[in-house]
Amino acid sequence: RCNYGGKASQNGRSMHQTASQRVFEVSRFVSSTPTSIRRKQSMSTSISAIATGACTRSAEDVTRLIKRRVEERDAWIGPAQPTLSLVLKTMWQTGGSFSPTVPSKENLDDVFPVQTLDWEQIVNPPDPSRLQVTWLGHASLLVQIDGRNILADPVFNDRASPVRWAGPLRYRPPPCTLQELLEKITIDAVCISHNHYDHLCYDTLKYIVATTASKDIKFVVPLGLREWLQKHVTSDHHDIRELDWHESTSIAGGSLTITSVPMKHWSNRTGDRDETLWCGYVMESNVSNKKFLFPGDTAWFDGLLDIGKKYGPFDLAAIPIGAYEPREFMKSSHINVEEAVRMKTAIQAKKAVPIHWGTFPLTTEPVMEPREKLIELMGDDDSFRPWLIGETRHS
């Protein structure tokens, strides 16, 4: 089932899935940290040319640059894959399954209800100069800056999976259907952080490009994903901006700048591990000077401090808080809640929205644990507190 047309799916149940049912991608990296992030100077094309959307790299240049970034990441976190003993240990500890126990729909409706969207606030923001963000579930966000509407990692499918009959099953529905969203507002850009199934949804993107106004949407993607979009989703008239780390592109007549920044992660769709890049995005208004950071996925690395120094402070940042257990296995791919709190300080974010939790059962921690830990760690500080799916806040 997909949450596209008509009323939003209210399928709140999640089946406890066995290992054979899961579609779970295993990171091959171990945790470490870099000393700094250095901007590469030997770009094959000028950043100003890329920013206009008028210049594209050759396939050979894209491959070469991605390989360089993979080597850079490997220098941060070490060259080894998880050992066979670690894999076997993890399988033994989890009983062969990465599925947590998901509460009943009735319980979730009580403790973690999906909030009805405030369409008036979304369609007519009370102060267009403010940065306004709506959490659509997991890592999907609607970002509104100076009257411009950006979708970040939109996923409206019921499963984060290459197939519809297996893989992580959504246990909290989105707050609206994609059809409702696209009928209410005009989307100016779609930003994709990387190609994992819980961040890059084929069906969602196909639905977006099938809309009549889709030809005006800008797609902002990391290196390597232009080719995938052109092959599977878009047509020749779509504007795809493909960025290396620290490259920028402008939309909305130059009023909004989107910059790709490094994150400590990896990519894999189906047998194409690290053949495309992964990234976060700095979104900065050139009118109100509001700044927002969308990281996609990341593990902890000292480069987050460099991002704060180079691009911060941020008025608001999205920070992942879920999918972190078993820790020994996941620490090279995802931050945990303690690291998420450190990340807010490192990137110099005034406020933060917790993402990457509360939607798909990806790893073994109890599904409500990230929220409970964040509340405990932040205490009376409401600058980084759990949101409800469908909640809209501004900065």
mmCIF file of C-alpha atoms in Angstrom, residues 96-372:
data_model
loop_
_atom_site.group_PDB
_atom_site.id
_atom_site.type_symbol
_atom_site.label_atom_id
_atom_site.label_comp_id
_atom_site.label_asym_id
_atom_site.label_seq_id
_atom_site.Cartn_x
_atom_site.Cartn_y
_atom_site.Cartn_z
ATOM 1 C CA GLY A 96 18.511 -13.563 13.474
ATOM 2 C CA SER A 97 16.138 -10.599 13.187
ATOM 3 C CA PHE A 98 16.555 -6.823 13.209
ATOM 4 C CA SER A 99 12.860 -6.274 13.976
ATOM 5 C CA PRO A 100 11.959 -4.555 17.248
ATOM 6 C CA THR A 101 8.667 -5.204 18.967
ATOM 7 C CA VAL A 102 6.201 -2.616 17.701
ATOM 8 C CA PRO A 103 3.340 -1.528 19.965
ATOM 9 C CA SER A 104 -0.238 -1.992 18.775
ATOM 10 C CA LYS A 105 -1.894 0.670 16.653
ATOM 11 C CA GLU A 106 -4.164 1.518 19.574
ATOM 12 C CA ASN A 107 -1.205 2.067 21.869
ATOM 13 C CA LEU A 108 0.634 4.151 19.285
ATOM 14 C CA ASP A 109 -2.459 6.257 18.634
ATOM 15 C CA ASP A 110 -2.467 7.031 22.346
ATOM 16 C CA VAL A 111 1.219 7.706 23.018
ATOM 17 C CA PHE A 112 2.420 8.800 19.572
ATOM 18 C CA PRO A 113 -0.549 10.111 17.533
ATOM 19 C CA VAL A 114 -0.114 11.422 14.017
ATOM 20 C CA GLN A 115 -1.023 15.099 14.076
ATOM 21 C CA THR A 116 -3.458 16.505 11.543
ATOM 22 C CA LEU A 117 -1.648 18.960 9.296
ATOM 23 C CA ASP A 118 -2.319 22.646 9.814
ATOM 24 C CA TRP A 119 -3.001 23.368 6.164
ATOM 25 C CA GLU A 120 -3.637 27.068 6.788
ATOM 26 C CA GLN A 121 -0.183 27.443 8.301
ATOM 27 C CA ILE A 122 1.418 25.428 5.485
ATOM 28 C CA VAL A 123 -0.419 27.064 2.580
ATOM 29 C CA ASN A 124 -0.259 30.571 4.048
ATOM 30 C CA PRO A 125 2.672 30.785 6.472
ATOM 31 C CA PRO A 126 1.973 33.563 8.987
ATOM 32 C CA ASP A 127 5.426 35.032 8.408
ATOM 33 C CA PRO A 128 6.951 33.958 5.065
ATOM 34 C CA SER A 129 10.345 35.291 6.148
ATOM 35 C CA ARG A 130 10.522 32.615 8.840
ATOM 36 C CA LEU A 131 11.961 29.168 8.328
ATOM 37 C CA GLN A 132 9.098 26.684 8.698
ATOM 38 C CA VAL A 133 9.447 22.882 8.774
ATOM 39 C CA THR A 134 6.878 20.065 8.848
ATOM 40 C CA TRP A 135 7.836 16.507 9.834
ATOM 41 C CA LEU A 136 6.212 14.030 7.436
ATOM 42 C CA GLY A 137 7.629 10.947 9.185
ATOM 43 C CA HIS A 138 11.028 9.213 9.331
ATOM 44 C CA ALA A 139 13.476 11.536 7.492
ATOM 45 C CA SER A 140 10.867 13.173 5.240
ATOM 46 C CA LEU A 141 10.445 16.920 5.712
ATOM 47 C CA LEU A 142 8.659 19.823 4.108
ATOM 48 C CA VAL A 143 10.974 22.823 4.410
ATOM 49 C CA GLN A 144 9.508 26.275 3.730
ATOM 50 C CA ILE A 145 11.797 29.289 3.416
ATOM 51 C CA ASP A 146 10.713 32.701 2.112
ATOM 52 C CA GLY A 147 7.679 31.226 0.386
ATOM 53 C CA ARG A 148 9.631 28.393 -1.245
ATOM 54 C CA ASN A 149 8.706 24.760 -0.640
ATOM 55 C CA ILE A 150 11.319 22.006 -0.512
ATOM 56 C CA LEU A 151 10.767 18.301 0.060
ATOM 57 C CA ALA A 152 13.685 16.500 1.708
ATOM 58 C CA ASP A 153 13.938 12.706 1.268
ATOM 59 C CA PRO A 154 10.190 12.248 0.653
ATOM 60 C CA VAL A 155 9.030 8.663 1.272
ATOM 61 C CA PHE A 156 5.285 7.927 1.152
ATOM 62 C CA ASN A 157 5.455 4.163 0.577
ATOM 63 C CA ASP A 158 4.272 1.729 3.226
ATOM 64 C CA ARG A 159 7.600 -0.118 3.046
ATOM 65 C CA ALA A 160 11.211 1.050 2.910
ATOM 66 C CA SER A 161 12.155 -1.714 0.530
ATOM 67 C CA PRO A 162 12.782 -2.589 -3.129
ATOM 68 C CA VAL A 163 9.655 -4.807 -3.053
ATOM 69 C CA ARG A 164 6.131 -4.273 -1.745
ATOM 70 C CA TRP A 165 5.727 -7.624 -0.022
ATOM 71 C CA ALA A 166 8.735 -7.569 2.327
ATOM 72 C CA GLY A 167 11.015 -5.193 4.145
ATOM 73 C CA PRO A 168 10.488 -2.634 6.940
ATOM 74 C CA LEU A 169 6.745 -1.906 7.193
ATOM 75 C CA ARG A 170 5.564 1.566 8.164
ATOM 76 C CA TYR A 171 3.920 1.558 11.606
ATOM 77 C CA ARG A 172 2.939 5.250 11.616
ATOM 78 C CA PRO A 173 1.235 6.741 8.554
ATOM 79 C CA PRO A 174 2.219 10.053 6.988
ATOM 80 C CA PRO A 175 0.052 13.000 8.025
ATOM 81 C CA CYS A 176 -1.346 13.405 4.505
ATOM 82 C CA THR A 177 -1.258 11.739 1.140
ATOM 83 C CA LEU A 178 1.210 12.899 -1.463
ATOM 84 C CA GLN A 179 -1.714 13.893 -3.657
ATOM 85 C CA GLU A 180 -3.088 16.156 -0.926
ATOM 86 C CA LEU A 181 0.293 17.790 -0.426
ATOM 87 C CA LEU A 182 0.880 18.438 -4.127
ATOM 88 C CA GLU A 183 -2.638 19.815 -4.572
ATOM 89 C CA LYS A 184 -2.216 22.272 -1.703
ATOM 90 C CA ILE A 185 1.230 23.721 -2.458
ATOM 91 C CA THR A 186 3.730 23.998 -5.294
ATOM 92 C CA ILE A 187 6.996 22.176 -4.680
ATOM 93 C CA ASP A 188 10.042 24.131 -5.810
ATOM 94 C CA ALA A 189 12.713 21.501 -5.137
ATOM 95 C CA VAL A 190 13.199 17.921 -3.997
ATOM 96 C CA CYS A 191 16.458 17.144 -2.172
ATOM 97 C CA ILE A 192 17.663 13.547 -1.933
ATOM 98 C CA SER A 193 20.495 12.798 0.503
ATOM 99 C CA HIS A 194 21.363 9.262 -0.660
ATOM 100 C CA ASN A 195 19.911 6.180 -2.270
ATOM 101 C CA HIS A 196 18.886 3.958 0.668
ATOM 102 C CA TYR A 197 15.270 2.858 0.420
ATOM 103 C CA ASP A 198 14.143 4.782 3.492
ATOM 104 C CA HIS A 199 15.387 8.012 1.863
ATOM 105 C CA LEU A 200 14.980 7.516 -1.893
ATOM 106 C CA CYS A 201 11.513 6.203 -2.788
ATOM 107 C CA TYR A 202 10.943 5.321 -6.438
ATOM 108 C CA ASP A 203 7.132 5.368 -6.200
ATOM 109 C CA THR A 204 7.087 8.728 -4.438
ATOM 110 C CA LEU A 205 9.334 10.374 -7.021
ATOM 111 C CA LYS A 206 7.404 8.821 -9.914
ATOM 112 C CA TYR A 207 4.204 10.264 -8.497
ATOM 113 C CA ILE A 208 5.783 13.702 -8.132
ATOM 114 C CA VAL A 209 6.998 13.814 -11.723
ATOM 115 C CA ALA A 210 3.596 12.632 -12.955
ATOM 116 C CA THR A 211 1.992 15.835 -11.670
ATOM 117 C CA THR A 212 1.330 18.577 -14.181
ATOM 118 C CA ALA A 213 3.634 21.111 -12.520
ATOM 119 C CA SER A 214 6.538 18.709 -12.093
ATOM 120 C CA LYS A 215 8.529 20.160 -14.979
ATOM 121 C CA ASP A 216 9.297 23.183 -12.818
ATOM 122 C CA ILE A 217 10.611 21.173 -9.858
ATOM 123 C CA LYS A 218 14.353 21.140 -9.280
ATOM 124 C CA PHE A 219 15.874 17.859 -8.125
ATOM 125 C CA VAL A 220 19.014 18.266 -5.998
ATOM 126 C CA VAL A 221 20.995 15.047 -5.600
ATOM 127 C CA PRO A 222 24.513 13.855 -4.716
ATOM 128 C CA LEU A 223 26.975 12.672 -7.346
ATOM 129 C CA GLY A 224 25.816 9.624 -9.295
ATOM 130 C CA LEU A 225 22.072 9.970 -8.734
ATOM 131 C CA ARG A 226 21.386 12.110 -11.801
ATOM 132 C CA GLU A 227 21.837 9.031 -13.983
ATOM 133 C CA TRP A 228 19.527 6.953 -11.753
ATOM 134 C CA LEU A 229 16.804 9.617 -11.838
ATOM 135 C CA GLN A 230 17.039 10.014 -15.592
ATOM 136 C CA LYS A 231 16.872 6.262 -16.104
ATOM 137 C CA HIS A 232 14.049 5.459 -13.695
ATOM 138 C CA VAL A 233 12.071 8.580 -12.825
ATOM 139 C CA THR A 234 12.450 11.802 -14.758
ATOM 140 C CA SER A 235 12.327 12.894 -18.382
ATOM 141 C CA ASP A 236 14.576 15.178 -20.372
ATOM 142 C CA HIS A 237 12.817 18.391 -19.333
ATOM 143 C CA HIS A 238 13.443 17.930 -15.611
ATOM 144 C CA ASP A 239 16.139 20.038 -13.980
ATOM 145 C CA ILE A 240 18.495 17.828 -11.964
ATOM 146 C CA ARG A 241 21.292 19.472 -9.971
ATOM 147 C CA GLU A 242 23.995 16.920 -9.081
ATOM 148 C CA LEU A 243 26.432 18.063 -6.391
ATOM 149 C CA ASP A 244 29.734 16.992 -4.907
ATOM 150 C CA TRP A 245 30.438 17.868 -1.272
ATOM 151 C CA HIS A 246 30.755 21.639 -0.716
ATOM 152 C CA GLU A 247 29.182 22.478 -4.071
ATOM 153 C CA SER A 248 26.163 24.763 -4.215
ATOM 154 C CA THR A 249 23.201 25.400 -6.454
ATOM 155 C CA SER A 250 20.650 28.197 -6.465
ATOM 156 C CA ILE A 251 16.907 27.973 -6.965
ATOM 157 C CA ALA A 252 14.013 30.428 -6.976
ATOM 158 C CA GLY A 253 15.874 32.998 -9.030
ATOM 159 C CA GLY A 254 18.892 32.865 -6.769
ATOM 160 C CA SER A 255 16.964 33.596 -3.559
ATOM 161 C CA LEU A 256 17.782 30.202 -2.048
ATOM 162 C CA THR A 257 21.160 28.435 -2.025
ATOM 163 C CA ILE A 258 21.468 24.696 -1.383
ATOM 164 C CA THR A 259 24.922 23.343 -0.546
ATOM 165 C CA SER A 260 25.926 19.695 -0.320
ATOM 166 C CA VAL A 261 27.979 18.841 2.781
ATOM 167 C CA PRO A 262 29.802 15.664 3.904
ATOM 168 C CA MET A 263 28.181 13.106 6.155
ATOM 169 C CA LYS A 264 29.638 9.889 7.519
ATOM 170 C CA HIS A 265 27.549 7.281 5.762
ATOM 171 C CA TRP A 266 27.459 5.120 2.618
ATOM 172 C CA SER A 267 25.219 4.246 -0.311
ATOM 173 C CA ASN A 268 23.690 1.065 -1.672
ATOM 174 C CA ARG A 269 20.569 0.403 -3.686
ATOM 175 C CA THR A 270 20.818 -3.083 -5.155
ATOM 176 C CA GLY A 271 24.388 -4.288 -5.541
ATOM 177 C CA ASP A 272 25.840 -0.827 -6.215
ATOM 178 C CA ARG A 273 27.508 -0.088 -2.898
ATOM 179 C CA ASP A 274 29.248 3.311 -2.838
ATOM 180 C CA GLU A 275 28.748 3.879 -6.560
ATOM 181 C CA THR A 276 26.773 7.022 -5.755
ATOM 182 C CA LEU A 277 27.553 9.701 -3.185
ATOM 183 C CA TRP A 278 25.674 10.552 0.025
ATOM 184 C CA CYS A 279 25.454 13.993 1.614
ATOM 185 C CA GLY A 280 23.594 16.461 3.792
ATOM 186 C CA TYR A 281 22.266 19.831 2.648
ATOM 187 C CA VAL A 282 22.636 23.363 3.925
ATOM 188 C CA MET A 283 19.637 25.429 2.803
ATOM 189 C CA GLU A 284 20.210 29.167 3.103
ATOM 190 C CA SER A 285 17.894 32.019 2.192
ATOM 191 C CA ASN A 286 19.564 34.936 0.471
ATOM 192 C CA VAL A 287 16.573 37.083 1.465
ATOM 193 C CA SER A 288 15.988 36.425 5.170
ATOM 194 C CA ASN A 289 19.399 34.766 5.773
ATOM 195 C CA LYS A 290 17.680 31.833 7.523
ATOM 196 C CA LYS A 291 19.731 28.611 7.505
ATOM 197 C CA PHE A 292 18.629 24.992 7.809
ATOM 198 C CA LEU A 293 20.697 21.795 7.861
ATOM 199 C CA PHE A 294 19.293 18.514 6.559
ATOM 200 C CA PRO A 295 21.845 15.718 7.144
ATOM 201 C CA GLY A 296 20.025 12.706 5.721
ATOM 202 C CA ASP A 297 21.901 9.943 7.568
ATOM 203 C CA THR A 298 25.153 10.167 9.478
ATOM 204 C CA ALA A 299 27.296 8.525 12.086
ATOM 205 C CA TRP A 300 29.293 10.674 14.484
ATOM 206 C CA PHE A 301 32.483 12.190 13.067
ATOM 207 C CA ASP A 302 34.541 15.234 13.945
ATOM 208 C CA GLY A 303 33.648 16.742 10.570
ATOM 209 C CA LEU A 304 30.349 17.809 12.129
ATOM 210 C CA LEU A 305 32.346 20.413 14.052
ATOM 211 C CA ASP A 306 33.797 21.657 10.766
ATOM 212 C CA ILE A 307 30.306 21.944 9.269
ATOM 213 C CA GLY A 308 29.251 24.069 12.227
ATOM 214 C CA LYS A 309 32.277 26.322 11.844
ATOM 215 C CA LYS A 310 32.051 26.624 8.060
ATOM 216 C CA TYR A 311 28.289 26.825 7.524
ATOM 217 C CA GLY A 312 26.702 27.485 10.923
ATOM 218 C CA PRO A 313 25.130 28.661 13.020
ATOM 219 C CA PHE A 314 21.825 27.154 11.902
ATOM 220 C CA ASP A 315 18.427 28.498 12.848
ATOM 221 C CA LEU A 316 17.117 24.935 12.718
ATOM 222 C CA ALA A 317 18.623 21.546 11.929
ATOM 223 C CA ALA A 318 17.195 18.077 11.405
ATOM 224 C CA ILE A 319 19.116 15.529 13.480
ATOM 225 C CA PRO A 320 18.683 11.727 13.272
ATOM 226 C CA ILE A 321 17.972 9.991 16.592
ATOM 227 C CA GLY A 322 16.964 6.426 15.613
ATOM 228 C CA ALA A 323 18.205 3.165 14.056
ATOM 229 C CA TYR A 324 21.285 2.792 16.277
ATOM 230 C CA GLU A 325 21.162 -0.726 17.771
ATOM 231 C CA PRO A 326 22.963 -3.125 17.956
ATOM 232 C CA ARG A 327 25.453 -0.358 18.695
ATOM 233 C CA GLU A 328 28.631 -2.186 17.746
ATOM 234 C CA PHE A 329 27.092 -2.946 14.381
ATOM 235 C CA MET A 330 25.396 0.399 13.672
ATOM 236 C CA LYS A 331 27.839 2.955 15.100
ATOM 237 C CA SER A 332 29.624 3.448 11.779
ATOM 238 C CA SER A 333 26.335 4.300 10.020
ATOM 239 C CA HIS A 334 24.010 6.084 12.474
ATOM 240 C CA ILE A 335 24.384 8.302 15.502
ATOM 241 C CA ASN A 336 22.570 7.350 18.702
ATOM 242 C CA VAL A 337 20.597 9.771 20.875
ATOM 243 C CA GLU A 338 23.590 10.840 22.983
ATOM 244 C CA GLU A 339 25.548 11.598 19.821
ATOM 245 C CA ALA A 340 22.530 13.436 18.386
ATOM 246 C CA VAL A 341 22.646 15.836 21.344
ATOM 247 C CA ARG A 342 26.384 16.313 20.747
ATOM 248 C CA MET A 343 25.685 16.900 17.064
ATOM 249 C CA LYS A 344 23.316 19.788 17.828
ATOM 250 C CA THR A 345 26.146 21.542 19.648
ATOM 251 C CA ALA A 346 28.779 20.607 17.072
ATOM 252 C CA ILE A 347 26.885 22.022 14.103
ATOM 253 C CA GLN A 348 25.840 25.123 16.072
ATOM 254 C CA ALA A 349 22.102 24.614 15.715
ATOM 255 C CA LYS A 350 19.829 26.915 17.712
ATOM 256 C CA LYS A 351 16.958 24.422 17.460
ATOM 257 C CA ALA A 352 16.603 20.908 16.087
ATOM 258 C CA VAL A 353 13.916 18.540 14.835
ATOM 259 C CA PRO A 354 14.531 14.845 15.584
ATOM 260 C CA ILE A 355 14.196 12.659 12.477
ATOM 261 C CA HIS A 356 14.938 9.099 11.347
ATOM 262 C CA TRP A 357 12.709 7.430 13.924
ATOM 263 C CA GLY A 358 9.055 6.707 14.690
ATOM 264 C CA THR A 359 8.073 5.369 11.272
ATOM 265 C CA PHE A 360 9.919 2.253 10.049
ATOM 266 C CA PRO A 361 11.280 -0.561 12.298
ATOM 267 C CA LEU A 362 14.833 -0.588 10.962
ATOM 268 C CA THR A 363 16.935 -1.800 13.894
ATOM 269 C CA THR A 364 16.566 -3.488 17.259
ATOM 270 C CA GLU A 365 16.006 -0.663 19.769
ATOM 271 C CA PRO A 366 12.373 -0.313 20.969
ATOM 272 C CA VAL A 367 10.605 2.066 18.614
ATOM 273 C CA MET A 368 9.786 4.653 21.305
ATOM 274 C CA GLU A 369 13.214 4.502 22.977
ATOM 275 C CA PRO A 370 14.802 7.328 20.926
ATOM 276 C CA ARG A 371 12.067 9.711 22.041
ATOM 277 C CA GLU A 372 12.312 8.663 25.686
#
